Amino acid sequence: MPIPRAAQTQRRTRIQEAKEEQILEAALDVFSMHGFRGATIDQIAEVAGMSKPNLLYYFRTKEAMHRALIERVLDTWLDPLRAFDAEGSPEAEIRSYIRRKLEMARDFPRESRLFANEVLRGAPLIEDALKGPLKLLVDEKAEVIRAWAKAGKIAKCDPYHLIFSIWSTTQHYADFDVQVRAVLGQEKAGEGRFEDAARYLEQLFMGGLAISK
Amino acid sequence: MPIPRAAQTQRRTRIQEAKEEQILEAALDVFSMHGFRGATIDQIAEVAGMSKPNLLYYFRTKEAMHRALIERVLDTWLDPLRAFDAEGSPEAEIRSYIRRKLEMARDFPRESRLFANEVLRGAPLIEDALKGPLKLLVDEKAEVIRAWAKAGKIAKCDPYHLIFSIWSTTQHYADFDVQVRAVLGQEKAGEGRFEDAARYLEQLFMGGLAISK
DNA sequence: CAATAATTTGACCGTTTGGTAAACATTACA
DNA sequence: TGTAATGTTTACCAAACGGTCAAATTATTG
């Protein structure tokens, strides 16, 4: 009797772990490109190099696959913000936050696009996470920023929109990668574009927040 | 014999114009939310309040619908950048560019999301437009910005990444609207959020470019 | 080894999908 | 008003879709 892994009691064999990884890897490819509704199990199976029923042996539904991916991404996606430290200096913290986010856009563009696709369709799967844990985390960090402004360490500004602007400028290099490359052209679109972006963004935010070097 | 409008010779009746508008309006709803592959003709027909074959009488394929939408959006989407004037002052030009882009995010969020969806899936329909006309336009405006920097009117910075950062920060309020609302919470997520964003972004860019008021 | 459990697949099912055919309804206009 | 062009809908089709099933294969273990 085939007992789908998901419904099982405890131990996961090595083969299970490997196959699930293999599936999620393929699913990330497809979901990040076409969104939940635009993705098909057949295509994921093809990318994963296994048969569709085999895929459905590990994840019972398409939604289960998507949910597993989203949860994993959401979890790690906010790490940079969590690392934002109230005790550090504004310059160092904001600088490294930008850098970390930009590194994620460079190293995990599919994860960024998966998230973007989910939000674009109204975020039905992560609405609660956005209104709950995410909001809480942002509220907390916004308070830190506000305190910095009050203490005269940075210019007075809306901390929420500051965070939004860091998110958007950095994630842009993952979500709109095709456009960025097209506009930069062959010469300027090499991997160096991330260094250029980092330099520019640090300049922008340091200046915009009136943080003198 | 039914002759689909698209293949017709010249005159478009009033009813044609109206129905096509009605269809594109519905299609924009669906495509902007679920992307090309995630959208279905049935759903568009339902939103448009007409039967599927009727819809296909005006647009012969799903792709024709999508293409019509994309082309229209692409055309108007770049108007703000075209309005970017080399003769104006850096402060006024950049300010009004930000403002215009932000207004578009506020007034035409679906168009922004349609575009985002298209780029996310690799921009197969607009690849040429991106590499050709768009790149040309950006190259031209980048040159203007570079000249301003050379003349000491603004801080030296990468003009391409400057443009990217204006695109991303403004479009963020359309594409990630759900997330923005969730994070801001009920009190701060009213229509005033666009004014707050405008104020913040102008401050950011004026400071970041070392443009003193 | 035997036998039991876990894994994999080809064949299949009901539904949804993009799209068509043809009949029917409506409008435009001589 | 009559008639031809335009517009609309019902019924339908083949392919693709998400998912199931039972049989076959492979791994695990007593």
Tab-separated table of C-alpha atoms in Angstrom, chain B:
chain	number	residue	atom	x	y	z
B	1	MET	CA	-20.719	34.885	-42.225
B	2	PRO	CA	-19.111	36.200	-39.061
B	3	ILE	CA	-16.032	38.166	-39.862
B	4	PRO	CA	-13.981	38.831	-36.742
B	5	ARG	CA	-13.318	42.473	-36.307
B	6	ALA	CA	-9.562	42.085	-36.218
B	7	ALA	CA	-9.426	40.775	-39.783
B	8	GLN	CA	-11.634	43.489	-41.063
B	9	THR	CA	-10.838	46.235	-43.483
B	10	GLN	CA	-11.428	49.621	-41.975
B	11	ARG	CA	-14.366	51.066	-40.107
B	12	ARG	CA	-14.996	50.128	-36.540
B	13	THR	CA	-18.518	50.563	-35.391
B	14	ARG	CA	-19.337	52.172	-32.090
B	15	ILE	CA	-20.381	48.818	-30.752
B	16	GLN	CA	-17.059	47.297	-31.665
B	17	GLU	CA	-15.159	49.981	-29.870
B	18	ALA	CA	-17.333	49.649	-26.816
B	19	LYS	CA	-17.127	45.873	-26.645
B	20	GLU	CA	-13.413	45.769	-27.179
B	21	GLU	CA	-13.025	48.248	-24.376
B	22	GLN	CA	-15.251	46.158	-22.174
B	23	ILE	CA	-13.230	43.056	-22.935
B	24	LEU	CA	-9.847	44.669	-22.375
B	25	GLU	CA	-11.103	46.091	-19.117
B	26	ALA	CA	-12.018	42.619	-17.915
B	27	ALA	CA	-8.876	41.100	-19.353
B	28	LEU	CA	-6.795	43.635	-17.467
B	29	ASP	CA	-8.429	42.513	-14.249
B	30	VAL	CA	-7.593	38.891	-14.832
B	31	PHE	CA	-4.214	39.102	-16.562
B	32	SER	CA	-2.840	41.581	-14.043
B	33	MET	CA	-3.747	39.232	-11.239
B	34	HIS	CA	-2.799	35.824	-12.624
B	35	GLY	CA	-0.430	36.472	-15.511
B	36	PHE	CA	-0.847	35.166	-19.009
B	37	ARG	CA	-0.853	31.465	-18.304
B	38	GLY	CA	-2.836	31.737	-15.111
B	39	ALA	CA	-5.626	33.690	-16.749
B	40	THR	CA	-8.492	31.919	-18.468
B	41	ILE	CA	-10.753	33.112	-21.236
B	42	ASP	CA	-13.757	31.856	-19.321
B	43	GLN	CA	-12.926	34.034	-16.354
B	44	ILE	CA	-12.346	37.076	-18.537
B	45	ALA	CA	-15.660	36.435	-20.269
B	46	GLU	CA	-17.399	36.185	-16.933
B	47	VAL	CA	-15.893	39.435	-15.668
B	48	ALA	CA	-16.751	41.120	-18.962
B	49	GLY	CA	-20.280	39.825	-18.669
B	50	MET	CA	-20.419	38.161	-22.041
B	51	SER	CA	-20.126	34.691	-23.502
B	52	LYS	CA	-16.765	33.202	-24.355
B	53	PRO	CA	-17.409	32.875	-28.093
B	54	ASN	CA	-18.541	36.470	-28.164
B	55	LEU	CA	-15.273	37.449	-26.604
B	56	LEU	CA	-13.399	35.410	-29.171
B	57	TYR	CA	-15.303	37.183	-31.888
B	58	TYR	CA	-13.429	40.355	-31.030
B	59	PHE	CA	-10.107	38.815	-30.073
B	60	ARG	CA	-9.368	35.617	-31.866
B	61	THR	CA	-7.050	34.196	-29.243
B	62	LYS	CA	-6.117	34.672	-25.627
B	63	GLU	CA	-2.730	35.847	-26.772
B	64	ALA	CA	-4.278	38.521	-28.999
B	65	MET	CA	-6.052	39.914	-25.969
B	66	HIS	CA	-2.915	39.892	-23.919
B	67	ARG	CA	-0.896	41.437	-26.678
B	68	ALA	CA	-3.399	44.246	-27.189
B	69	LEU	CA	-3.273	45.032	-23.490
B	70	ILE	CA	0.480	44.884	-23.192
B	71	GLU	CA	1.060	47.100	-26.176
B	72	ARG	CA	-1.331	49.700	-24.926
B	73	VAL	CA	0.194	49.727	-21.478
B	74	LEU	CA	3.756	49.743	-22.704
B	75	ASP	CA	2.980	52.735	-24.849
B	76	THR	CA	1.604	54.903	-22.061
B	77	TRP	CA	3.795	53.490	-19.358
B	78	LEU	CA	6.846	55.313	-20.548
B	79	ASP	CA	5.215	58.689	-20.982
B	80	PRO	CA	6.587	59.998	-17.699
B	81	LEU	CA	10.112	59.121	-18.733
B	82	ARG	CA	9.601	60.713	-22.135
B	83	ALA	CA	8.489	63.874	-20.376
B	84	PHE	CA	11.826	63.965	-18.581
B	85	ASP	CA	13.264	67.191	-19.909
B	86	ALA	CA	16.956	67.877	-20.364
B	87	GLU	CA	16.329	71.611	-20.281
B	88	GLY	CA	14.579	71.643	-16.930
B	89	SER	CA	16.280	71.823	-13.587
B	90	PRO	CA	17.357	68.509	-12.084
B	91	GLU	CA	15.308	69.116	-9.007
B	92	ALA	CA	12.085	69.870	-10.864
B	93	GLU	CA	12.539	67.072	-13.363
B	94	ILE	CA	13.327	64.333	-10.913
B	95	ARG	CA	10.663	65.520	-8.522
B	96	SER	CA	7.956	65.530	-11.123
B	97	TYR	CA	9.131	62.237	-12.565
B	98	ILE	CA	8.748	60.589	-9.179
B	99	ARG	CA	5.393	62.220	-8.689
B	100	ARG	CA	4.115	61.145	-12.074
B	101	LYS	CA	5.254	57.584	-11.649
B	102	LEU	CA	3.674	57.451	-8.218
B	103	GLU	CA	0.422	58.788	-9.618
B	104	MET	CA	0.433	56.070	-12.210
B	105	ALA	CA	0.977	53.444	-9.524
B	106	ARG	CA	-1.973	54.897	-7.665
B	107	ASP	CA	-4.308	55.405	-10.611
B	108	PHE	CA	-3.354	52.430	-12.780
B	109	PRO	CA	-2.174	49.692	-10.469
B	110	ARG	CA	-3.497	46.924	-12.682
B	111	GLU	CA	-1.474	48.151	-15.612
B	112	SER	CA	1.605	48.100	-13.434
B	113	ARG	CA	0.883	44.574	-12.275
B	114	LEU	CA	0.227	43.420	-15.817
B	115	PHE	CA	3.650	44.668	-16.743
B	116	ALA	CA	5.221	43.106	-13.678
B	117	ASN	CA	3.646	39.751	-14.462
B	118	GLU	CA	4.967	39.903	-17.983
B	119	VAL	CA	8.501	40.698	-16.891
B	120	LEU	CA	8.379	38.027	-14.187
B	121	ARG	CA	7.720	35.324	-16.723
B	122	GLY	CA	10.650	36.478	-18.836
B	123	ALA	CA	8.949	39.141	-20.942
B	124	PRO	CA	8.570	36.968	-24.064
B	125	LEU	CA	6.129	39.422	-25.597
B	126	ILE	CA	8.086	42.593	-24.974
B	127	GLU	CA	11.663	41.454	-25.098
B	128	ASP	CA	12.247	43.365	-28.306
B	129	ALA	CA	10.593	46.480	-26.973
B	130	LEU	CA	12.781	46.360	-23.887
B	131	LYS	CA	16.023	45.874	-25.757
B	132	GLY	CA	15.098	48.354	-28.457
B	133	PRO	CA	12.912	51.403	-27.830
B	134	LEU	CA	13.056	51.235	-24.041
B	135	LYS	CA	16.812	50.883	-23.893
B	136	LEU	CA	17.163	53.741	-26.364
B	137	LEU	CA	14.953	55.993	-24.304
B	138	VAL	CA	16.746	55.151	-21.093
B	139	ASP	CA	20.135	55.624	-22.728
B	140	GLU	CA	19.083	59.073	-23.798
B	141	LYS	CA	17.807	60.101	-20.382
B	142	ALA	CA	20.817	58.546	-18.689
B	143	GLU	CA	22.974	60.835	-20.755
B	144	VAL	CA	21.003	63.833	-19.516
B	145	ILE	CA	21.503	62.758	-15.939
B	146	ARG	CA	25.180	62.165	-16.494
B	147	ALA	CA	25.517	65.657	-17.910
B	148	TRP	CA	23.832	67.079	-14.839
B	149	ALA	CA	26.294	65.223	-12.649
B	150	LYS	CA	29.234	66.415	-14.709
B	151	ALA	CA	28.008	69.976	-14.405
B	152	GLY	CA	27.866	69.565	-10.635
B	153	LYS	CA	24.121	70.035	-10.512
B	154	ILE	CA	23.616	66.689	-8.836
B	155	ALA	CA	25.871	64.193	-7.145
B	156	LYS	CA	27.797	61.819	-9.349
B	157	CYS	CA	25.877	58.571	-9.560
B	158	ASP	CA	25.048	55.773	-11.926
B	159	PRO	CA	22.176	57.157	-13.989
B	160	TYR	CA	20.824	53.721	-14.935
B	161	HIS	CA	20.525	52.574	-11.376
B	162	LEU	CA	19.012	55.909	-10.482
B	163	ILE	CA	16.274	55.301	-13.009
B	164	PHE	CA	15.835	51.730	-11.794
B	165	SER	CA	15.429	52.959	-8.258
B	166	ILE	CA	12.740	55.422	-9.255
B	167	TRP	CA	10.907	52.742	-11.179
B	168	SER	CA	11.081	50.225	-8.383
B	169	THR	CA	10.184	52.492	-5.487
B	170	THR	CA	7.145	53.925	-7.221
B	171	GLN	CA	5.831	50.782	-8.881
B	172	HIS	CA	6.183	49.003	-5.569
B	173	TYR	CA	3.019	50.728	-4.382
B	174	ALA	CA	1.070	49.127	-7.219
B	175	ASP	CA	2.718	45.731	-7.516
B	176	PHE	CA	3.047	45.037	-3.805
B	177	ASP	CA	-0.080	46.903	-2.791
B	178	VAL	CA	-1.390	43.998	-0.728
B	179	GLN	CA	1.827	43.821	1.243
B	180	VAL	CA	2.035	47.576	1.692
B	181	ARG	CA	-1.490	47.674	3.078
B	182	ALA	CA	-0.870	44.699	5.334
B	183	VAL	CA	2.249	46.236	6.833
B	184	LEU	CA	0.869	49.733	7.218
B	185	GLY	CA	-2.221	48.444	8.971
B	186	GLN	CA	-5.677	49.901	8.889
B	187	GLU	CA	-4.875	53.354	10.214
B	188	LYS	CA	-1.954	54.178	7.953
B	189	ALA	CA	-3.057	52.301	4.818
B	190	GLY	CA	-5.603	54.881	3.651
B	191	GLU	CA	-5.238	56.834	0.454
B	192	GLY	CA	-2.906	59.132	2.344
B	193	ARG	CA	-0.204	56.496	1.982
B	194	PHE	CA	0.545	57.834	-1.472
B	195	GLU	CA	1.146	61.310	-0.140
B	196	ASP	CA	3.368	59.899	2.552
B	197	ALA	CA	5.245	57.901	-0.058
B	198	ALA	CA	5.639	60.957	-2.287
B	199	ARG	CA	6.983	63.034	0.561
B	200	TYR	CA	9.381	60.331	1.633
B	201	LEU	CA	10.612	59.518	-1.852
B	202	GLU	CA	11.239	63.127	-2.751
B	203	GLN	CA	13.222	63.512	0.419
B	204	LEU	CA	15.157	60.352	-0.308
B	205	PHE	CA	16.073	61.264	-3.850
B	206	MET	CA	16.745	64.930	-3.240
B	207	GLY	CA	19.060	64.009	-0.413
B	208	GLY	CA	20.568	61.050	-2.179
B	209	LEU	CA	21.426	63.186	-5.157
B	210	ALA	CA	22.663	65.999	-2.974
B	211	ILE	CA	20.116	68.415	-4.336
B	212	SER	CA	19.600	71.109	-1.759
B	213	LYS	CA	16.269	72.793	-1.595
